[in-house]
Short mmCIF file of C-alpha atoms in Angstrom, two decimals:
data_model
loop_
_atom_site.label_atom_id
_atom_site.label_comp_id
_atom_site.label_asym_id
_atom_site.label_seq_id
_atom_site.Cartn_x
_atom_site.Cartn_y
_atom_site.Cartn_z
CA UNK O 37 48.81 0.41 -219.95
CA UNK O 38 48.88 -2.01 -217.04
CA UNK O 39 50.15 0.30 -214.32
CA UNK O 40 50.75 -2.49 -211.80
CA UNK O 41 53.07 -4.31 -214.22
CA UNK O 42 54.86 -1.26 -215.63
CA UNK O 43 55.04 1.62 -213.16
CA UNK O 44 58.06 1.97 -210.90
CA UNK O 45 60.59 4.56 -209.89
CA UNK O 46 63.90 4.28 -211.76
CA UNK O 47 65.91 1.70 -209.86
CA UNK O 48 69.59 1.31 -209.08
CA UNK O 49 71.89 4.11 -208.00
CA UNK O 50 72.73 5.75 -211.32
CA UNK O 51 72.52 9.48 -212.09
CA UNK O 52 68.86 9.26 -213.20
CA UNK O 53 67.75 6.84 -210.46
CA UNK O 54 65.11 7.59 -207.86
CA UNK O 55 67.74 6.95 -205.19
CA UNK O 56 69.72 9.94 -206.51
CA UNK O 57 66.71 12.14 -207.30
CA UNK O 58 64.23 11.77 -204.46
CA UNK O 59 65.36 14.68 -202.28
CA UNK O 60 62.22 16.67 -203.16
CA UNK O 61 60.12 13.82 -201.73
CA UNK O 62 62.39 13.56 -198.70
CA UNK O 63 61.96 17.28 -198.10
CA UNK O 64 58.18 16.82 -198.04
CA UNK O 65 58.23 13.92 -195.56
CA UNK O 66 60.88 15.57 -193.36
CA UNK O 67 58.74 18.69 -192.92
CA UNK O 68 56.09 16.64 -191.11
CA UNK O 69 58.32 13.93 -189.66
CA UNK O 70 57.67 15.16 -186.13
CA UNK O 71 53.95 14.50 -186.57
CA UNK O 72 54.62 11.04 -188.00
CA UNK O 73 56.78 10.14 -185.01
CA UNK O 74 54.44 11.71 -182.46
CA UNK O 75 51.57 9.67 -183.91
CA UNK O 76 53.61 6.47 -183.66
CA UNK O 77 54.59 7.29 -180.08
CA UNK O 78 50.97 7.97 -179.13
CA UNK O 79 49.91 4.65 -180.66
CA UNK O 80 52.64 2.77 -178.81
CA UNK O 81 51.76 4.23 -175.43
CA UNK O 82 48.09 3.53 -176.01
CA UNK O 83 48.34 -0.08 -177.23
CA UNK O 84 51.70 -1.14 -175.66
CA UNK O 85 52.32 -4.00 -178.12
CA UNK O 86 55.23 -6.39 -177.46
CA UNK O 87 55.78 -6.57 -181.19
CA UNK O 88 54.90 -3.53 -183.27
CA UNK O 89 53.99 -4.11 -186.91
CA UNK O 90 54.59 -1.28 -189.36
CA UNK O 91 53.96 -1.03 -193.10
CA UNK O 92 55.46 1.53 -195.46
CA UNK O 93 53.17 1.63 -198.48
CA UNK O 94 54.96 2.93 -201.57
CA UNK O 95 58.46 2.49 -200.16
CA UNK O 96 60.16 2.82 -203.58
CA UNK O 97 63.84 2.03 -204.07
CA UNK O 98 65.78 4.96 -202.62
CA UNK O 99 67.14 5.61 -199.12
CA UNK O 100 64.07 7.48 -197.83
CA UNK O 101 62.12 4.50 -196.54
CA UNK O 102 64.88 2.99 -194.37
CA UNK O 103 65.74 6.44 -192.99
CA UNK O 104 62.11 6.81 -191.88
CA UNK O 105 62.04 3.30 -190.38
CA UNK O 106 65.23 4.06 -188.44
CA UNK O 107 63.63 7.22 -187.01
CA UNK O 108 60.57 5.19 -186.00
CA UNK O 109 62.68 2.61 -184.16
CA UNK O 110 64.57 5.35 -182.34
CA UNK O 111 61.33 7.06 -181.33
CA UNK O 112 59.91 3.90 -179.77
CA UNK O 113 63.18 3.20 -178.00
CA UNK O 114 63.08 6.62 -176.37
CA UNK O 115 59.47 6.23 -175.28
CA UNK O 116 58.95 5.35 -171.63
CA UNK O 117 56.96 2.21 -170.96
CA UNK O 118 55.81 0.74 -167.66
CA UNK O 119 57.23 -2.68 -168.42
CA UNK O 120 60.56 -1.24 -169.47
CA UNK O 121 60.85 -3.76 -172.28
CA UNK O 122 61.70 -2.59 -175.77
CA UNK O 123 59.41 -4.14 -178.38
CA UNK O 124 60.42 -6.05 -181.45
CA UNK O 125 59.64 -4.52 -184.82
CA UNK O 126 58.15 -6.17 -187.87
CA UNK O 127 58.32 -3.90 -190.92
CA UNK O 128 56.67 -4.53 -194.28
CA UNK O 129 58.03 -2.57 -197.22
CA UNK O 130 55.39 -2.38 -199.93
CA UNK O 131 55.46 -1.23 -203.51
CA UNK O 132 54.41 -2.52 -206.91
CA UNK O 133 56.08 -5.78 -208.03
CA UNK O 134 58.28 -3.96 -210.56
CA UNK O 135 59.89 -1.87 -207.80
CA UNK O 136 63.64 -2.32 -207.34
CA UNK O 137 63.36 -4.10 -203.99
CA UNK O 138 66.89 -5.50 -204.42
CA UNK O 139 68.38 -2.04 -203.95
CA UNK O 140 66.51 -1.70 -200.66
CA UNK O 141 67.58 -5.16 -199.48
CA UNK O 142 71.21 -4.45 -200.37
CA UNK O 143 71.07 -1.45 -198.03
CA UNK O 144 69.87 -3.55 -195.07
CA UNK O 145 73.33 -4.66 -193.81
CA UNK O 146 74.38 -1.02 -193.46
CA UNK O 147 71.01 -0.21 -191.86
CA UNK O 148 71.47 -2.91 -189.20
CA UNK O 149 75.16 -2.07 -188.75
CA UNK O 150 74.32 1.56 -188.06
CA UNK O 151 71.64 0.59 -185.53
CA UNK O 152 74.13 -1.71 -183.81
CA UNK O 153 77.04 0.75 -183.73
CA UNK O 154 74.86 3.51 -182.28
CA UNK O 155 73.85 1.13 -179.45
CA UNK O 156 77.30 -0.33 -178.72
CA UNK O 157 76.46 -3.58 -180.44
CA UNK O 158 72.99 -4.00 -178.91
CA UNK O 159 70.92 -3.87 -182.08
CA UNK O 160 67.14 -3.86 -181.58
CA UNK O 161 65.15 -6.66 -183.21
CA UNK O 162 63.89 -5.13 -186.45
CA UNK O 163 62.60 -7.67 -188.96
CA UNK O 164 62.13 -6.24 -192.46
CA UNK O 165 60.47 -7.93 -195.42
CA UNK O 166 59.22 -6.95 -198.84
CA UNK O 167 55.51 -6.96 -199.61
CA UNK O 168 54.99 -6.49 -203.36
CA UNK O 169 51.55 -5.60 -204.68
CA UNK O 170 49.13 -2.75 -205.23
CA UNK O 171 47.89 -1.05 -202.07
CA UNK O 172 44.54 -0.66 -203.82
CA UNK O 173 43.58 -4.02 -202.37
CA UNK O 174 44.52 -6.34 -199.51
CA UNK O 175 48.20 -6.89 -198.81
CA UNK O 176 48.37 -8.45 -195.33
CA UNK O 177 46.27 -10.57 -192.92
CA UNK O 178 43.47 -9.14 -190.81
CA UNK O 179 44.49 -7.23 -187.68
CA UNK O 180 48.19 -7.67 -188.46
CA UNK O 181 49.31 -4.02 -188.41
CA UNK O 182 49.59 -1.29 -185.80
CA UNK O 183 50.93 1.55 -187.93
CA UNK O 184 50.76 2.37 -191.63
CA UNK O 185 52.89 5.02 -193.27
CA UNK O 186 52.60 6.20 -196.87
CA UNK O 187 54.52 9.17 -198.24
CA UNK O 188 54.24 10.61 -201.75
CA UNK O 189 52.33 7.61 -203.08
CA UNK O 190 48.56 7.98 -202.76
CA UNK O 191 48.31 10.62 -205.47
CA UNK O 192 49.06 7.79 -207.92
CA UNK O 193 45.92 6.10 -209.20
CA UNK O 194 45.61 2.39 -209.94
CA UNK O 195 45.13 3.17 -213.64
CA UNK O 196 44.47 5.91 -216.15
CA UNK O 197 40.76 6.66 -215.75
CA UNK O 198 38.79 4.76 -218.42
CA UNK O 199 36.31 7.65 -218.51
CA UNK O 200 38.71 9.79 -220.57
CA UNK O 201 38.17 7.51 -223.59
CA UNK O 202 35.18 7.62 -225.94
CA UNK O 203 33.26 4.63 -227.30
CA UNK O 204 35.86 4.14 -230.03
CA UNK O 205 38.61 3.94 -227.40
CA UNK O 206 40.08 7.30 -228.35
CA UNK O 207 41.17 9.84 -225.77
CA UNK O 208 38.99 12.92 -225.35
CA UNK O 209 41.98 14.65 -223.74
CA UNK O 210 44.41 14.57 -226.66
CA UNK O 211 47.50 16.70 -226.20
CA UNK O 212 47.09 16.78 -222.42
CA UNK O 213 48.73 14.37 -220.04
CA UNK O 214 46.51 15.38 -217.14
CA UNK O 215 43.59 17.71 -216.41
CA UNK O 216 44.29 20.97 -218.20
CA UNK O 217 42.53 24.25 -218.96
CA UNK O 218 41.67 22.85 -222.39
CA UNK O 219 40.31 19.52 -221.06
CA UNK O 220 36.56 18.91 -221.43
CA UNK O 221 34.63 18.58 -218.12
CA UNK O 222 34.30 14.82 -218.55
CA UNK O 223 38.06 14.49 -217.99
CA UNK O 224 38.13 16.00 -214.50
CA UNK O 225 35.05 13.95 -213.59
CA UNK O 226 36.75 10.76 -214.83
CA UNK O 227 39.83 11.44 -212.69
CA UNK O 228 37.69 12.24 -209.66
CA UNK O 229 35.66 9.03 -210.10
CA UNK O 230 38.85 6.98 -210.32
CA UNK O 231 40.16 8.61 -207.16
CA UNK O 232 36.92 7.79 -205.33
CA UNK O 233 37.09 4.16 -206.42
CA UNK O 234 40.77 3.77 -205.54
CA UNK O 235 40.77 5.59 -202.22
CA UNK O 236 37.68 3.67 -201.12
CA UNK O 237 39.50 0.40 -201.88
CA UNK O 238 42.57 1.66 -200.04
CA UNK O 239 40.64 2.56 -196.89
CA UNK O 240 38.59 -0.63 -196.92
CA UNK O 241 41.70 -2.80 -197.28
CA UNK O 242 43.62 -1.00 -194.55
CA UNK O 243 40.65 -1.15 -192.17
CA UNK O 244 40.90 -4.94 -192.26
CA UNK O 245 44.67 -5.02 -191.81
CA UNK O 246 44.91 -2.53 -188.93
CA UNK O 247 44.08 -3.39 -185.34
CA UNK O 248 41.48 -1.27 -183.57
CA UNK O 249 43.23 1.91 -182.45
CA UNK O 250 45.86 1.53 -185.19
CA UNK O 251 47.03 4.63 -187.03
CA UNK O 252 47.75 5.69 -190.58
CA UNK O 253 49.93 8.64 -191.57
CA UNK O 254 49.34 9.57 -195.20
CA UNK O 255 51.36 12.22 -197.04
CA UNK O 256 50.31 13.10 -200.57
CA UNK O 257 50.02 15.93 -203.05
CA UNK O 258 46.76 17.84 -202.87
CA UNK O 259 45.04 20.89 -204.24
CA UNK O 260 43.41 23.94 -202.72
CA UNK O 261 39.70 24.26 -203.43
CA UNK O 262 37.40 22.63 -206.00
CA UNK O 263 39.20 23.78 -209.17
CA UNK O 264 41.00 20.82 -210.72
CA UNK O 265 43.27 23.09 -212.75
CA UNK O 266 45.46 23.87 -209.77
CA UNK O 267 48.72 25.52 -210.81
CA UNK O 268 50.75 23.71 -208.17
CA UNK O 269 49.93 20.32 -209.70
CA UNK O 270 48.71 20.61 -213.27
CA UNK O 271 51.62 22.84 -214.36
CA UNK O 272 54.12 19.97 -214.08
CA UNK O 273 52.03 17.83 -216.41
CA UNK O 274 51.38 20.82 -218.67
CA UNK O 275 55.12 21.40 -219.07
CA UNK O 276 55.72 17.70 -219.69
CA UNK O 277 52.99 17.83 -222.37
CA UNK O 278 54.71 20.81 -223.98
CA UNK O 279 58.07 19.01 -223.85
CA UNK O 280 56.63 15.90 -225.50
CA UNK O 281 54.87 18.05 -228.13
CA UNK O 282 58.27 19.59 -228.91
CA UNK O 283 59.76 16.13 -229.49
CA UNK O 284 56.76 15.11 -231.61
CA UNK O 285 57.23 18.20 -233.80
CA UNK O 286 60.85 17.12 -234.35
CA UNK O 287 59.78 13.59 -235.26
CA UNK O 288 61.58 12.07 -232.29
CA UNK O 289 58.37 10.53 -230.97
CA UNK O 290 55.12 9.63 -232.76
CA UNK O 291 52.36 12.24 -232.59
CA UNK O 292 49.70 9.56 -232.09
CA UNK O 293 51.55 8.17 -229.10
CA UNK O 294 51.95 11.64 -227.64
CA UNK O 295 48.20 12.26 -227.91
CA UNK O 296 47.44 8.98 -226.12
CA UNK O 297 49.85 9.39 -223.19
CA UNK O 298 48.06 10.17 -219.92
CA UNK O 299 49.01 10.24 -216.24
CA UNK O 300 47.51 7.94 -213.61
CA UNK O 301 47.65 10.80 -211.11
CA UNK O 302 45.15 12.79 -209.07
CA UNK O 303 45.63 15.56 -206.55
CA UNK O 304 42.52 15.49 -204.33
CA UNK O 305 41.14 18.34 -202.27
CA UNK O 306 40.81 18.22 -198.49
CA UNK O 307 37.05 17.88 -198.81
CA UNK O 308 37.32 14.95 -201.23
CA UNK O 309 39.57 13.02 -198.86
CA UNK O 310 37.41 13.72 -195.82
CA UNK O 311 34.26 12.68 -197.68
CA UNK O 312 35.75 9.31 -198.64
CA UNK O 313 36.90 8.71 -195.06
CA UNK O 314 33.40 9.50 -193.83
CA UNK O 315 31.77 7.22 -196.39
CA UNK O 316 34.04 4.25 -195.67
CA UNK O 317 33.39 4.64 -191.94
CA UNK O 318 36.29 2.70 -190.40
CA UNK O 319 38.47 5.66 -189.50
CA UNK O 320 38.34 9.04 -187.86
CA UNK O 321 40.53 11.94 -188.93
CA UNK O 322 42.90 12.78 -186.07
CA UNK O 323 44.84 15.44 -187.96
CA UNK O 324 44.68 17.05 -191.38
CA UNK O 325 47.33 19.57 -192.37
CA UNK O 326 48.12 21.30 -195.62
CA UNK O 327 51.67 22.54 -196.10
CA UNK O 328 53.89 23.92 -198.80
CA UNK O 329 57.28 22.24 -199.14
CA UNK O 330 60.25 24.54 -198.78
CA UNK O 331 62.33 25.20 -201.86
CA UNK O 332 65.96 24.40 -201.17
CA UNK O 333 69.21 24.72 -203.06
CA UNK O 334 69.74 21.35 -204.72
CA UNK O 335 73.01 22.26 -206.40
CA UNK O 336 71.56 23.59 -209.66
CA UNK O 337 68.51 25.30 -211.06
CA UNK O 338 65.14 24.44 -209.55
CA UNK O 339 63.94 23.43 -213.00
CA UNK O 340 66.77 20.92 -213.29
CA UNK O 341 65.99 19.44 -209.87
CA UNK O 342 62.30 19.03 -210.73
CA UNK O 343 63.14 17.60 -214.16
CA UNK O 344 65.38 14.92 -212.66
CA UNK O 345 62.73 14.06 -210.06
CA UNK O 346 59.99 13.78 -212.69
CA UNK O 347 62.25 11.66 -214.90
CA UNK O 348 62.97 9.24 -212.05
CA UNK O 349 59.21 8.89 -211.55
CA UNK O 350 57.98 8.78 -215.15
CA UNK O 351 60.84 7.08 -216.98
CA UNK O 352 59.41 3.55 -216.77
CA UNK O 353 56.10 4.64 -218.32
CA UNK O 354 57.72 6.86 -220.97
CA UNK O 355 60.08 4.13 -222.11
CA UNK O 356 57.26 1.63 -222.46
CA UNK O 357 54.76 3.95 -224.17
CA UNK O 358 57.12 5.69 -226.60
CA UNK O 359 59.80 3.01 -226.96
CA UNK O 360 62.56 5.60 -226.50
CA UNK O 361 66.13 5.33 -225.28
CA UNK O 362 68.31 7.54 -223.07
CA UNK O 363 69.17 10.09 -225.77
CA UNK O 364 65.52 11.04 -226.36
CA UNK O 365 64.80 11.10 -222.63
CA UNK O 366 67.81 13.34 -222.06
CA UNK O 367 66.48 15.79 -224.65
CA UNK O 368 62.95 15.61 -223.25
CA UNK O 369 63.99 16.58 -219.75
CA UNK O 370 66.42 19.24 -220.91
CA UNK O 371 63.41 20.90 -222.56
CA UNK O 372 61.32 20.33 -219.43
CA UNK O 373 64.01 21.85 -217.19
CA UNK O 374 64.19 24.98 -219.35
CA UNK O 375 60.40 25.36 -219.43
CA UNK O 376 60.21 24.93 -215.66
CA UNK O 377 62.79 27.66 -215.04
CA UNK O 378 60.99 29.97 -217.47
CA UNK O 379 57.67 29.31 -215.71
CA UNK O 380 59.20 29.96 -212.28
CA UNK O 381 60.60 33.26 -213.55
CA UNK O 382 57.03 34.36 -214.44
CA UNK O 383 55.30 33.26 -211.26
CA UNK O 384 56.13 31.02 -208.32
CA UNK O 385 54.72 27.51 -208.48
CA UNK O 386 53.11 26.71 -205.13
CA UNK O 387 52.63 22.98 -204.77
CA UNK O 388 50.83 21.82 -201.65
CA UNK O 389 50.97 18.53 -199.79
CA UNK O 390 48.57 17.03 -197.28
CA UNK O 391 49.34 15.20 -194.07
CA UNK O 392 46.42 13.03 -192.96
CA UNK O 393 46.44 11.08 -189.68
CA UNK O 394 43.70 8.46 -189.42
CA UNK O 395 42.77 6.29 -186.44
CA UNK O 396 41.06 2.91 -186.85
CA UNK O 397 37.74 2.82 -185.01
#
């Protein structure tokens, strides 16, 4: 599957859209928002640019990106500066070309209106544009950015690792969507190699786009220790595998297609990230924090909340691979929701996220 042409969060504002089901991701970014804003403030005081250029890589189509941009503008406005002049803002919103950018653009009038009302009509100059393309490569001109923000995006790989297929093109990880306890060792190595390749490209591309002294704040899912079968991450894919197997047993999806469906996902360890930063050589790690998102009451069972979030993320790939419609997807995620609640009743699922602050040397 061509990830760049197919993968996107479910667009629009319907009941299964990412806009309506991205509160788990918002919870993650909100927990470390103070560090994001402190890093931006530190950068601004250090470089004092008259125009500050910001990129949100993996902005998606929900309200989260513009809410973060608004907080960034407010932070800079509150920051003392010797000249006393407020800067202008140039903001690039990046995601894959299939992202529902129109939903984001339709929200801009309200975004600007809110900024204006809160300042008695004196709206700051915030210029926002879309920047479609994969962040595993160059997106913008050299030395054009001061600050890069990416939340809940870098755990997505550029493609399903080719190393999980044998010489005949068949998967050696049949029945598993991701790295599982039953996966042969070659599978975890293939995912790790793909992460190394992708993250190296990401760092190399950003090093050209950022000015010296520029910052990156990266928030992504991670794992604790060297074991790839980390309950906090693999269990979601394991339960999705079980849910798909259930549908295959009922004849609602083809068994062969189930056995060939794999995630372009990787949860790196702290050491793996730090090693790639060291190898690339353009950045130093200013901060590295691991945290566990708080579980909140989302108005239903936790399993239901996770199921809706996973559906909003995976629906585009599932529709393309299996050729299914809403009815089958509804059944799939009802099964997933039940399995998730059953799993949580046995033992808590502790998913961890990383916050990484990098400074361009």
